Amino acid sequence: MKTEKQTRPSLYKTVWRWHFYAGLLIAPFLIILAVTGSIYLYKPEIENFLYKDLYEVTPQDERISPTTQIEEVKKHYPDAVVTTFRPGESESRSSEVGIMNHDKSLTVFSDPYTGNVIGELNNEDRIMDKIEEFHGELMAGTVGDRIVELVACWAVILVITGFYLWMPKKKFTVSGVVIPRFKKGKKILVRDLHAVPGFWIAAGMLFLIMTGLPWSGFWGSHFQNVATQTGVGYPPSIYFGSAPTSTIKTKEIADVPWAAENLEIPSSEVEGFIPIPIDEVVTVAEREGIHPSYTIYMPSDPTGVYTLSAYPPKAQDELTMHVDQYTGAVLTDYRFDNYGFIGKVVALGVTLHKGTQFGWFNQLMSLIICWGIIFVATSGYYLWLIRKKKHELSAPKAPSARKVKGFLILLIILGIIFPLVGLSIIVVWLIDWLIIQRIPRLKQFFHA
Amino acid sequence: MRKRFSYSIAALFVIVLTACSNEQDVVTLYKQENPINLDIYIPETFTDNQQDTIKVKLTQAGEPVVDADYVHFEIWNQEGTVHYEMEQAKKEKNGLYSIRKDFNEDGLYFVQVHASNGGSIIMPQKQFVVGKLTENDVEFLDSHAKPQSGGHEGHH
């Protein structure tokens, strides 16, 4: 049996070793996430600046109907299929018609007072969407998404191990703990410039990780799916589950003939329900008092429904509504208040994460955390470089985590909560066991 | 130890994955609407110089709507020569509401029902043919035909 005196330092060294390796591997990704994140925080301001000419219109007395606006757009894009319509949230805001034109997804901006087409934007060219893609999946699809998720999960381990390493050994002192020691030499200063700001941003960093994770592709989608299915998450169809279908039976719907097919249309094919014009959908939206920033998604097939959704800056204003395309009946009307408890927490987390919930103050707080992450990651690297010996990784030597019970339990718990972390730990152990332990040079290099 | 650890992780994976692929009706766990359902009955044939009856049957949650807040009919033809303005329907039994009108001109017609009950409002339109379609009607139907190239973008 080990005595208390022997286990404490070995626990410290093991934690340090894990913090070292985890940091070394994920810090570059954390820097990417922090840089892209700090840009994305200002998405509304950046887009308002970039697309000013497309967004702004001069208000007049009379607006023309959405149908007329869409007709006008169709004149410019005769082959396009209209997929969305966004009326615009203010008097001086253009309306947007989303179209698929020769396999390109375009947003066409229309002046709701004149019907004039102001301009178009290829959705693939939206710079902020690229930033978001970088932030969420490193521009590498599913693989990138999983990497980001893994980085986020490992960042939790970094924060926890970092917190343990930061904790004063004996008694609490101010210098070296909450403020850096500037006059104790370079090594101590660099250590403090890593550990002290690390402590200051730890809570914020954990917050950003925990509010971002529900949007990750693996952990997040399972988490959200379970929440939805148990009645505590988002209502179905917002992220999981399908939208309702029309209340009108398929055989009751009027068949739409294909163009230039034949001129002899049998009246049995003609008879039936026809879709309500989009103007009526806008009327429904106004009657139901939904946030004016909503977008209408067109039904994608004859049994489909109109989907209205809005994700305004504040989570409390969110909504997803389905309107029957033939009867105009509201089939579902989900507002923030109708979310389950977890759904509310996640939705608030998202708007806080994106910095929109509390306006400029929210953006500023998140920006400080992002810059803090960049600073701490960089100072961590620098700390390693000044400690590193030539031709050596200079990782802290420590007993295997499997021999340090407290730490092993922490890893197992995290590995279960975040299966990707569990999987990556297994992979690391397999590499260690199958390769590193068997090749003396590697063993020495990694201090394994 | 390592073996048991990896086994339990694998087991956990299986549990999580199977739990999530179980589709069930979760709609009932959240706020539900109570939309009006309807059927519109158009006569098989129309008679000249005599009124014909168009009926609508309203149901809500499977029950007939016997006392709707309002049921109005509006009827017009494609040619623009007939237009019966919005008019209150006659209440009949078992959630049926009706209107009687003259249909002396052939062609493509539209009937729109405006109805409301228990918070649900509907405004469905049904097209139907009296006698034969006119040339104008065929042209109209053709101009509303689907474009040659399809392709839709899904939501989310």
PDB file of C-alpha atoms in Angstrom, chain A residues 412 416 426, chain B residues 1-12:
ATOM      1  CA  ILE A 412     -13.625   6.705 -16.999  1.00  0.00           C
ATOM      2  CA  ILE A 416     -18.598   7.521 -20.500  1.00  0.00           C
ATOM      3  CA  ILE A 426      -8.656   3.560 -25.709  1.00  0.00           C
TER       4      ILE A 426
ATOM      5  CA  MET B   1      -8.914  -4.341 -16.298  1.00  0.00           C
ATOM      6  CA  ARG B   2      -8.284  -2.799 -19.687  1.00  0.00           C
ATOM      7  CA  LYS B   3     -10.421  -5.447 -21.345  1.00  0.00           C
ATOM      8  CA  ARG B   4     -13.355  -4.959 -19.021  1.00  0.00           C
ATOM      9  CA  PHE B   5     -13.071  -1.220 -19.461  1.00  0.00           C
ATOM     10  CA  SER B   6     -13.227  -1.394 -23.224  1.00  0.00           C
ATOM     11  CA  TYR B   7     -16.082  -3.871 -23.080  1.00  0.00           C
ATOM     12  CA  SER B   8     -18.136  -1.539 -20.931  1.00  0.00           C
ATOM     13  CA  ILE B   9     -17.443   1.382 -23.273  1.00  0.00           C
ATOM     14  CA  ALA B  10     -18.552  -0.736 -26.218  1.00  0.00           C
ATOM     15  CA  ALA B  11     -21.690  -1.802 -24.344  1.00  0.00           C
ATOM     16  CA  LEU B  12     -22.467   1.807 -23.578  1.00  0.00           C
TER      17      LEU B  12
END
